[in-house]
Every structure is written in C-alpha cells, then in structure tokens.
XYZ file of C-alpha atoms in Angstrom:
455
model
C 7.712 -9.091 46.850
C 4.392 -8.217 45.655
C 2.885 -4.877 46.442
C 0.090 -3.832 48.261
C -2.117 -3.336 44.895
C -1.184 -7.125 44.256
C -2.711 -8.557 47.661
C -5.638 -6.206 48.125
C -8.638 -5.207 46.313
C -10.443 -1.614 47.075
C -13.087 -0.497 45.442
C -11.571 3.445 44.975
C -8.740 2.284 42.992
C -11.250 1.524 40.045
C -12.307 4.124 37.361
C -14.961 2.484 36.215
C -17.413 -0.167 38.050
C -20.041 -2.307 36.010
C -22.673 -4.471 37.374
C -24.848 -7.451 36.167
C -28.300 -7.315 36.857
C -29.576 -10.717 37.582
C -28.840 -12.498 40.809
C -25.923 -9.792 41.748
C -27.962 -5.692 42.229
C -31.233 -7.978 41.751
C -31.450 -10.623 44.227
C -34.387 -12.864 42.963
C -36.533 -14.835 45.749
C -35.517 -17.748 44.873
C -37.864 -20.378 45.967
C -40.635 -19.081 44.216
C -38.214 -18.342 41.372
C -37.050 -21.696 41.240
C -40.498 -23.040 40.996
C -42.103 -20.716 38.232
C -38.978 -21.751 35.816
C -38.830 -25.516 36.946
C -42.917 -25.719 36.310
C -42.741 -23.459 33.308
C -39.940 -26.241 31.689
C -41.989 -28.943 32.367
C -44.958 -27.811 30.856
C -42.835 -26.740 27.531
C -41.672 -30.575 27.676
C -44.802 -32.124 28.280
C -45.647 -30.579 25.183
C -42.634 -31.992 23.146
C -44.112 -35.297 23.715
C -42.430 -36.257 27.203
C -44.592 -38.405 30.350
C -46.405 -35.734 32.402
C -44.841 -37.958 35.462
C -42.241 -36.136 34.843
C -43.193 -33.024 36.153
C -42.830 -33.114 40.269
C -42.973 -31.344 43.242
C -39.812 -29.461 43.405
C -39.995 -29.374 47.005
C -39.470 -32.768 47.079
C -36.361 -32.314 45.221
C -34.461 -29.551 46.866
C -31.967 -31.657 48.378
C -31.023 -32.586 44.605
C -30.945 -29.184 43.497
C -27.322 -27.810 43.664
C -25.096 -25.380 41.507
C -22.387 -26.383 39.573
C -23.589 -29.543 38.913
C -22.387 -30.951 35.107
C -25.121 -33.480 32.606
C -23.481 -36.113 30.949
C -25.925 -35.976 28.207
C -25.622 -39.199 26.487
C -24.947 -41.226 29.869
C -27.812 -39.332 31.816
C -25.582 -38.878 34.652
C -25.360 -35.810 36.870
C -21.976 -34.955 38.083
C -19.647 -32.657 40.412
C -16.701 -32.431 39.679
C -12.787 -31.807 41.687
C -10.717 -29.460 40.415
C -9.021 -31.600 38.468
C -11.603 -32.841 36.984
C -12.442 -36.246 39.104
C -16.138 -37.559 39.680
C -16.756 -36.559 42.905
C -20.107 -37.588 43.417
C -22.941 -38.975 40.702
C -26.438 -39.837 40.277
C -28.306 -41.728 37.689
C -31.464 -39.251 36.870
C -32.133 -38.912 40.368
C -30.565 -41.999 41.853
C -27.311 -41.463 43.817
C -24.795 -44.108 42.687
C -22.095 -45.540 45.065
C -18.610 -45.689 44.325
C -18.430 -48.772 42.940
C -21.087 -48.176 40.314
C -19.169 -44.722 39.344
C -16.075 -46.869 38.932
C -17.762 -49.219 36.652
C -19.242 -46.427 34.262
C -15.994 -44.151 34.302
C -13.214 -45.989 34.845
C -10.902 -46.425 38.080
C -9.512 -43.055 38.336
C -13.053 -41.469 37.985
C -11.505 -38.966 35.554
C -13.930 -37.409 33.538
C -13.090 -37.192 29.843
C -14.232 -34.016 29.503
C -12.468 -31.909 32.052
C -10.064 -30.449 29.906
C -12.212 -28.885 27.725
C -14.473 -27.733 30.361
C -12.080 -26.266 32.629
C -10.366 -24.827 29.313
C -13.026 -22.843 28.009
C -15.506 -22.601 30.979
C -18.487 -22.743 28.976
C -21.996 -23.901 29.644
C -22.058 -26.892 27.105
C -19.484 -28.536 25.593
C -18.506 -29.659 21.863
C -21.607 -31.306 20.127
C -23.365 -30.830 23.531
C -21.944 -34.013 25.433
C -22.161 -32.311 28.573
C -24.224 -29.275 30.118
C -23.430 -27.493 33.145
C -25.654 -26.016 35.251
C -24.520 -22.525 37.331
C -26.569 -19.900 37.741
C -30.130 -19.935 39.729
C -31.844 -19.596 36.105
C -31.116 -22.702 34.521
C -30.513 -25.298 38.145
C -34.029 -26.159 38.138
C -33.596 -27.536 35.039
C -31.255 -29.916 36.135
C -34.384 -31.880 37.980
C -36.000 -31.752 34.149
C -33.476 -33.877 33.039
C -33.161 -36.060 35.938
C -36.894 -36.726 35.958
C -36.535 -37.408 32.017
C -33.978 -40.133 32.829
C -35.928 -41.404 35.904
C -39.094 -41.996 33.253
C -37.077 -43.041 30.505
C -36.000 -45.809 32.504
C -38.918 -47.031 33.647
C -40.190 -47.431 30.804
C -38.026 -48.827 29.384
C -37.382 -51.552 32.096
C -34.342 -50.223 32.892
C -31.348 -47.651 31.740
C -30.795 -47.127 28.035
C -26.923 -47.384 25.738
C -27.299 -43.890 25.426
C -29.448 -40.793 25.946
C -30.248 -38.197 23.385
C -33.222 -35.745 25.020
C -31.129 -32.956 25.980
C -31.585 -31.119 22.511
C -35.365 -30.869 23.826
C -34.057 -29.245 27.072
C -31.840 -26.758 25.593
C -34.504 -26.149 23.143
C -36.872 -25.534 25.625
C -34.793 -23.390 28.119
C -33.936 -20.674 24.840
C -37.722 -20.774 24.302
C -37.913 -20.411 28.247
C -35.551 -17.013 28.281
C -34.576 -16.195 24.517
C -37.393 -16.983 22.204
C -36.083 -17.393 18.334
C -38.129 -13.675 17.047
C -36.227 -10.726 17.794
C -37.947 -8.690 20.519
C -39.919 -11.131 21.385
C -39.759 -11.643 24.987
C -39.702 -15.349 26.807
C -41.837 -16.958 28.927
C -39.495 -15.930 32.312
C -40.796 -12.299 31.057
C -44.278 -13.267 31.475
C -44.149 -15.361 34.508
C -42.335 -12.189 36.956
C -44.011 -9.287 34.928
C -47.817 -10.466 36.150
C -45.951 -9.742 40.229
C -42.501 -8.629 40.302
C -42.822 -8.396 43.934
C -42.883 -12.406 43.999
C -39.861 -12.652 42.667
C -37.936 -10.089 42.851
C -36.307 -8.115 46.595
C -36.081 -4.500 46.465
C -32.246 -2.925 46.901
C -32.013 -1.169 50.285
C -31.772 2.620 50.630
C -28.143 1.674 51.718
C -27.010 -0.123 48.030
C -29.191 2.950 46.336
C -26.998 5.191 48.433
C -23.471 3.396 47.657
C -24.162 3.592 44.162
C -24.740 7.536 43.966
C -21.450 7.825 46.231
C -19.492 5.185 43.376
C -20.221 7.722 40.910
C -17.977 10.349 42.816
C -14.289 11.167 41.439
C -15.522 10.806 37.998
C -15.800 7.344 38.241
C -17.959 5.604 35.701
C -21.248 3.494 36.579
C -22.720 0.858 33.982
C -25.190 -1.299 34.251
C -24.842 -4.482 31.626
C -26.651 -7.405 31.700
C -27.371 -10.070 29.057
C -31.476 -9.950 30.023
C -33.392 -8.410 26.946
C -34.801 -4.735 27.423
C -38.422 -4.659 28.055
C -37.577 -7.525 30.621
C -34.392 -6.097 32.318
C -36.217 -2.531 32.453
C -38.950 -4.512 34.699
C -36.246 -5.831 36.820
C -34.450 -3.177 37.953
C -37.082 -0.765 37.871
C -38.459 -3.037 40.689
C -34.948 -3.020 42.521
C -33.769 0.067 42.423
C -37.650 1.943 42.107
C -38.549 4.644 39.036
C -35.318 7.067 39.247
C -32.987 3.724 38.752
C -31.342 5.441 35.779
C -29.926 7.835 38.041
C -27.224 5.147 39.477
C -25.953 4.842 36.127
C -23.779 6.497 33.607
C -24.802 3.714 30.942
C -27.549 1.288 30.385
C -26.546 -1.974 27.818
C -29.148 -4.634 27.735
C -28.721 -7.781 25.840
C -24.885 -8.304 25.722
C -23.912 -11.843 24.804
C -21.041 -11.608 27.568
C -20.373 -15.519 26.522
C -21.937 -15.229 22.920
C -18.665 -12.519 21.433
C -19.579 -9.339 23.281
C -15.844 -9.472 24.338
C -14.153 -11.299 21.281
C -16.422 -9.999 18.321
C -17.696 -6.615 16.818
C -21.278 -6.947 17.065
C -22.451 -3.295 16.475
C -24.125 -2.046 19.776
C -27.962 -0.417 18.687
C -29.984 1.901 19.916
C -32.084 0.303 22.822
C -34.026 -1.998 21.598
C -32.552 -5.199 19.829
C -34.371 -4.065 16.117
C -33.012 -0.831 16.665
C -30.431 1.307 14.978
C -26.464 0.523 14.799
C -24.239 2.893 16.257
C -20.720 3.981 15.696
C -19.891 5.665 19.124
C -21.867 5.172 22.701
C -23.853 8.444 24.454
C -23.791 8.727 28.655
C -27.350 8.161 29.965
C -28.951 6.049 26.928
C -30.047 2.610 26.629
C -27.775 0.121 24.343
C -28.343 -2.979 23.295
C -25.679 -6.062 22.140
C -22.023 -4.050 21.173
C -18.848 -5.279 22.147
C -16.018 -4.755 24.395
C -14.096 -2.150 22.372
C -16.659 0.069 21.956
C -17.687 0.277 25.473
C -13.798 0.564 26.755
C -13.363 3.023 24.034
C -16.662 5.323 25.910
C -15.371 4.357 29.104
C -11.748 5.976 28.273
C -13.816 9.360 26.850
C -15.475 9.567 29.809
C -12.502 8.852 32.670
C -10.264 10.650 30.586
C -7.835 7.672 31.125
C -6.585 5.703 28.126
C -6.715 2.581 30.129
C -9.202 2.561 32.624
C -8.946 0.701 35.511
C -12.387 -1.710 35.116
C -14.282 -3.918 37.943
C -17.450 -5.994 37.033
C -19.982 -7.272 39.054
C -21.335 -10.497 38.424
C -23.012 -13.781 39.740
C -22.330 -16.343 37.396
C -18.312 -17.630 36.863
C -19.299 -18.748 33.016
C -20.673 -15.649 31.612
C -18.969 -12.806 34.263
C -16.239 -14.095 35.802
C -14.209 -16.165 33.172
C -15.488 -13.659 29.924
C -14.468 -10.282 32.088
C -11.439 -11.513 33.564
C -9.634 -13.771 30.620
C -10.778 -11.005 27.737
C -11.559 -7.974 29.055
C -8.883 -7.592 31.507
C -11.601 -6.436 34.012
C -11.277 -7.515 37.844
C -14.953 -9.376 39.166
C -16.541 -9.222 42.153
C -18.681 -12.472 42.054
C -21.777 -12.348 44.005
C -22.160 -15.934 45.731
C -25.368 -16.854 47.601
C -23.737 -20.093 48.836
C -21.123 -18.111 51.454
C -24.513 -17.554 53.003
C -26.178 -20.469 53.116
C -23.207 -22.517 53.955
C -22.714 -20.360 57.045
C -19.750 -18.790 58.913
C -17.515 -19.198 62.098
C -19.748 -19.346 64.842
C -17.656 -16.531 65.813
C -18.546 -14.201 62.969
C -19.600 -10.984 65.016
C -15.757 -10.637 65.903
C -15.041 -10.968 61.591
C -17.652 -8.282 61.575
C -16.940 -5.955 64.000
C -14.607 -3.727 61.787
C -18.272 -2.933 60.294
C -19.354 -2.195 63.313
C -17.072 0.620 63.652
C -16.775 2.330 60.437
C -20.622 1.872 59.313
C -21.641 3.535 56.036
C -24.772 2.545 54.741
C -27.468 0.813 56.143
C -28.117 -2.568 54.329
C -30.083 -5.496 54.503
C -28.162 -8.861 55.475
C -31.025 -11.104 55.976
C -31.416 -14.578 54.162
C -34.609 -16.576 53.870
C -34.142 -19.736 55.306
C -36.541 -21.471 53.091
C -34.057 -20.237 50.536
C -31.129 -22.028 52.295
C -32.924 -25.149 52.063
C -32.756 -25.030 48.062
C -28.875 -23.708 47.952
C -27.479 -26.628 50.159
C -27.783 -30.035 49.711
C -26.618 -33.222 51.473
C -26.473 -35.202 48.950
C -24.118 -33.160 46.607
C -21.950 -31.305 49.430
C -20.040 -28.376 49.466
C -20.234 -26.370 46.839
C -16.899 -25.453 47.657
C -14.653 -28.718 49.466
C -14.935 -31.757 49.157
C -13.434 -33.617 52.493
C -12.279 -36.573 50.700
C -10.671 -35.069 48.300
C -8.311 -33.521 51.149
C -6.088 -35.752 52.758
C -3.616 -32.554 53.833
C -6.748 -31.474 55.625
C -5.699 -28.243 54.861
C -9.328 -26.843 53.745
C -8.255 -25.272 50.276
C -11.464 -25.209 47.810
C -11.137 -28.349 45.851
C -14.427 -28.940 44.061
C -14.100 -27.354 39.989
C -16.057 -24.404 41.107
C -13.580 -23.183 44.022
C -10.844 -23.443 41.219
C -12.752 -20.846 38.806
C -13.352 -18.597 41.898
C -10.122 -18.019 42.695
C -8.937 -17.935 39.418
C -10.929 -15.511 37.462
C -12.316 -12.992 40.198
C -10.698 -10.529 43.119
C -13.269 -11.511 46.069
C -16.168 -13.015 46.035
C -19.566 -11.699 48.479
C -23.159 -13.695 49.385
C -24.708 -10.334 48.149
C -23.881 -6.906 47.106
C -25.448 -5.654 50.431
C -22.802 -6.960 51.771
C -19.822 -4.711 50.188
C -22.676 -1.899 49.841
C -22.147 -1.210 53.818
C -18.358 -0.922 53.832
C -16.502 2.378 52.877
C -15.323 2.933 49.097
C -11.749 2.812 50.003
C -12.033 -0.132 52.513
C -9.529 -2.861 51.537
C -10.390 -6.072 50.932
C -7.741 -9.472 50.880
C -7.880 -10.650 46.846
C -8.196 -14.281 45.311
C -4.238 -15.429 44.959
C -4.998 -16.713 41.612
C -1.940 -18.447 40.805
C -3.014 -20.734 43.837
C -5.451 -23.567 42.950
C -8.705 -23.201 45.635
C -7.099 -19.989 47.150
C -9.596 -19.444 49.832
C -8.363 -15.386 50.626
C -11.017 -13.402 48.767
C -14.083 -14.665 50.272
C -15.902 -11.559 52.733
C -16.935 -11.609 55.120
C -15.216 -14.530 55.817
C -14.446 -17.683 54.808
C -17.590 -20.514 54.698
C -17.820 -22.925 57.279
C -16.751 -25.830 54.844
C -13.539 -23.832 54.736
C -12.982 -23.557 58.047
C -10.290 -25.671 60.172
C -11.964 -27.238 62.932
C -15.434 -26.461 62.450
C-alpha cells in the first residue's frame, strides 16, 4: 500500500521550490499578447517573400486557435492527437476535414506515424522537422501563420500541393521573433511588451508576493529560472512582482535551455548576462545565465544543507518544464494550466471551494478575462483534455496526448499560481497517479467540466 507521501502533494515537504517566469508567476494578457506575436510573424513572413493575404484578423480565427495542436509540415495538416497517438481531429490550412477525407490521407486506423517519437521524447519538432507542435501561448498564434500559408498556397496554386516545405521560414522566423542569432541581442517579443508592459503583462497580487516571502521560511530555497533572455525577463518580472522582486528569490538564472541540455549537458552557467563570465560555483542573490542541472543542485544542496534536496518546479509548458524537470531532474512540477479555467468547473464549485473559505491565507486574484476564454477554447478542436469519442467506457479519463503528459510528468496541475498562492504551505493536495494513462486526480481546484460525469 502506498503511503501518504505517494498519494499527496504539499508544498512544505519541498526544500527547494523553483518557478518559470512566463505564463506561470507572469500571467501575460493574452489577447493582446496573442495579437502582437501573430502580427509581428506575419510581417517577418511577408518579408520572406510570402502573399500579404496571408496576414488576417486573428479575431476571426480564435475558434482555430488551440494548444497542443501538432503541423504535419510536409502534408500542411494541423492535427490533435489521442493518447495513443490517433488523429483525432484535422484541418487542411484552415479547412476542417471530415472523417472520410482524414481516412484517405492517413490510413484507416488514423494512426499517426509519428506518435512514437513524439510521445517518446516530447519535444517541440520532430526529426528533420516533419512535424511541429504547438504548446505554449508564445508560439499558438503561429499555428494560424502556417494555416494561412497553406490556405494561399493553395489557391494559388489551384488547389493542394504533393508536399509542403515553408515551415523552415516559420521556424526561422519565430527564433528571429524570440531568440535572434547575435548574442545579447534581444528579439522582436522584447520590443513589442517593453514600449507598455502594462498591455501585456498582469501584475502578481499582494497575496502571491506574500506566499512567496512565507516559501522562503524553514530554510527553504526560492529560484526563479526561466529560459527568457535577461534584459527581457528583468522587464517581466519587474512588472509582476514591482522593483523589490529580487527579494522573493534566493537565485535569479535567466536563459536556461531547459529543452536545449540545461539538464543533460554542462554548459557553464555565466555571470548575468549571456557574454558574460563562466563560473565554477553559483552565489545566493546574483543573476546567472545558461548552466546546467548539476551545478544548480550542487548550490541548492550548500544552501539546504541536504545532500539530496527535495525539488518542485513551477512551470506552464509540458515540453520544456514538465517532461525536462520530471524525466531528468528528478524534480516534481506544478504545471500552471489556463485551460482548467476556461473550460470551467462543476456548477457546484463553491462547495469544492469552501475548504478555502475556511482556512484563507492570502488574498489573491481569481478572475479570468472572458475575452481571453474566447481564444483558449475552441469548438472546432475540443477539449483540450477528452475527447468523447474516443471514450466508449464513458468513464471521463483524459484521453487527448496532452492529458497523457499531464499526468505523467507533473504532481497537480492549477489555472494559475493565484490559485495555490491562497492555500496554506502545508495544505495537501491529491497528486497525478502517473502510472495511470489520463489520471484525472491532480487537477485543483477541481476537475474541468470536460472531465466531469454528467455534466
């Protein structure tokens, strides 16, 4: 029988908490997010050479927006994906295909070829770039791009082509987009929320700021680490968190290529800035840039006094913070998923809230724009989560390839940190059974309705 420790996650138990920056302690606004980087992609592609038609209105094309969605590059087919690994649903650029015309491209059992590799390495592009996935609220606008680019490809050319080979643009575009090729250069994302962070960007309440002071009791270790460049990542939490944000932290590391080798290589971490100098051995309240994973568990030990500290991560995006922390760094994740949210809960969620009610800690900020809402869900694609077809037992286990990597590679999962931010350190949350394909246990504070029997 499995122990308490096995079945429950608390936040006290931990020696050592990290936290992404983007889209998990900085929640972005993200329709005028979504917008700036869709636009700002165009533009860059317009000036490779492709149609201006096929830059849109994105409003027009929220419905189509969705995460988790996976490029066929050479077909020009967008795809979700079950768990294992069977087309779902498809479009054609934008155009929704039936069944029928899915069975005719990829075969009877609508098996996707490469599933195995995708679900093996849980990466955002695959071998020789034959498929691109699309997770995190940075790079699904991008996914209209290349729908567009289809759409126009086809009509000019009277119809759809053998095969497909623009993506290398898009890729190329989207590094120029958030990593330009100089070294401390910063991208065009940079530019676009530096000239008003407050468009983009929604300030932490007093409650998080308070919860993370109160983490760093029982000399337990903060860290911020986020894969954003300096100068940009300063901007952004600086804006969150206000001018004292380094107080919340016992380390700062900008820049770590979480799926690029920060945990399987021995990139030397430097001194702040990415030109800066290497260092042997990390200092508490400095700025670090790049490293690796021994290094940091080797300053985290020094300064817990523990020779194995017990870590848990932060994150928002299952690629480059769930799968990375989990599989190589042995860390437990807490992945911060808008979609519980926007999907909605029980129509009887005061009574899963009420245990808030009673023990309340900090005061946080719950609310969602509804705008937003409108550019998380979509019709067309479903549930990010279940798929009802795909469920004969009607039993409501996740079933989609996302709700497999949820509760596989993280403890619980929560809309936003606000959320756990106004719950007690040592509350004690029901974990992810990940030995159970689309375990649906972790989710707080509670389930999404799509998960829900008789809903």
């Amino acid at each position: 029988m499995k122990n308490a420790d096995d079945r429950n996650f608390c936040l006290a138990d931990y020696d050592a908490i990290g936290f992404d920056l983007d889209n998990t302690l900085a929640k972005y606004k993200l329709v005028n997010l979504m917008n700036l980087i869709y636009e700002t992609l165009c533009e860059l592609l317009i000036k490779r050479g492709y149609s201006k038609n096929i830059k849109d209105n994105l409003c027009t094309h929220k419905d189509f927006i969705c995460k988790g969605l996976f490029l066929d590059t050479e077909k020009g087919n967008i795809l979700k994906l079950s768990h294992d690994g069977k087309i779902l649903r498809c479009s054609h650029g934008t155009r929704m295909m039936d069944k029928a015309e899915i069975i005719s491209v990829y075969g009877q059992d609508l098996q996707w070829e490469h599933f195995e590799e995708a679900i093996g390495c849980v990466k955002f592009h695959g071998e020789e770039y034959k498929y691109r996935l699309f997770e995190t609220y940075f790079d699904i606008p991008a996914i209209v791009c290349c729908a567009r680019i289809v759409d126009v490809l086809d009509e000019e050319n009277g119809g759809p082509h053998d095969k497909y080979d623009f993506f290398k643009d898009v890729y190329d575009a989207i590094g120029d987009f958030y990593f330009p090729p100089s070294e401390g250069e910063e991208g065009l994302l940079f530019e676009g929320v530096r000239k008003k962070p407050e468009k983009y960007l929604q300030p932490c309440s007093n409650g998080v700021k308070d919860w993370l002071m109160e983490l760093k009791g029982d000399n337990r270790v903060v860290f911020l680490m986020t894969s954003s460049k300096n100068r940009y990542a300063e901007m952004v939490v600086e804006t969150v968190l206000g001018s004292d944000w380094k107080n919340y932290f016992d380390i700062y590391i900008t820049y770590a290529k979480k799926t690029g080798g920060f945990f399987t290589k021995n990139e030397k971490f430097k001194e702040k800035e990415v030109t800066g100098k290497e260092v042997d051995s990390l200092e508490p309240n400095k700025t670090y840039s790049g490293g690796n994973y021994t290094d940091l568990k080797t300053f985290l030990e020094k300064q817990t006094k523990k020779s194995d500290p017990k870590v848990v991560y932060f994150g928002d995006c299952l690629c480059s913070d769930s799968f990375p922390a989990k599989v190589y760094g042995n860390w437990d994740v807490v992945l911060v998923l808008e979609e519980m949210e926007a999907e909605g809960y029980h129509p009887g969620l005061k009574d899963v809230l009420e245990p808030k009610r009673k023990v309340p800690k900090h005061e946080v900020n719950l609310y969602i724009d509804p705008e937003e809402e409108q550019y998380i869900l979509s019709e067309g694609w479903g549930s990010f989560f279940y798929h009802e077809e795909e469920d004969p037992k009607h039993d409501k286990h996740m079933n989609t390839y996302w709700g497999r990597i949820i509760s596989r590679y993280n403890a619980i999962a929560v809309p936003t940190v606000e959320y756990i931010a106004g719950m007690p350190i040592n509350h004690r949350y029901k974990k992810f059974k990940e030995s159970e394909v689309g375990n649906t246990d972790g989710f707080y504070p509670g389930k999404p309705k799509s998960l829900l029997s008789n809903i």
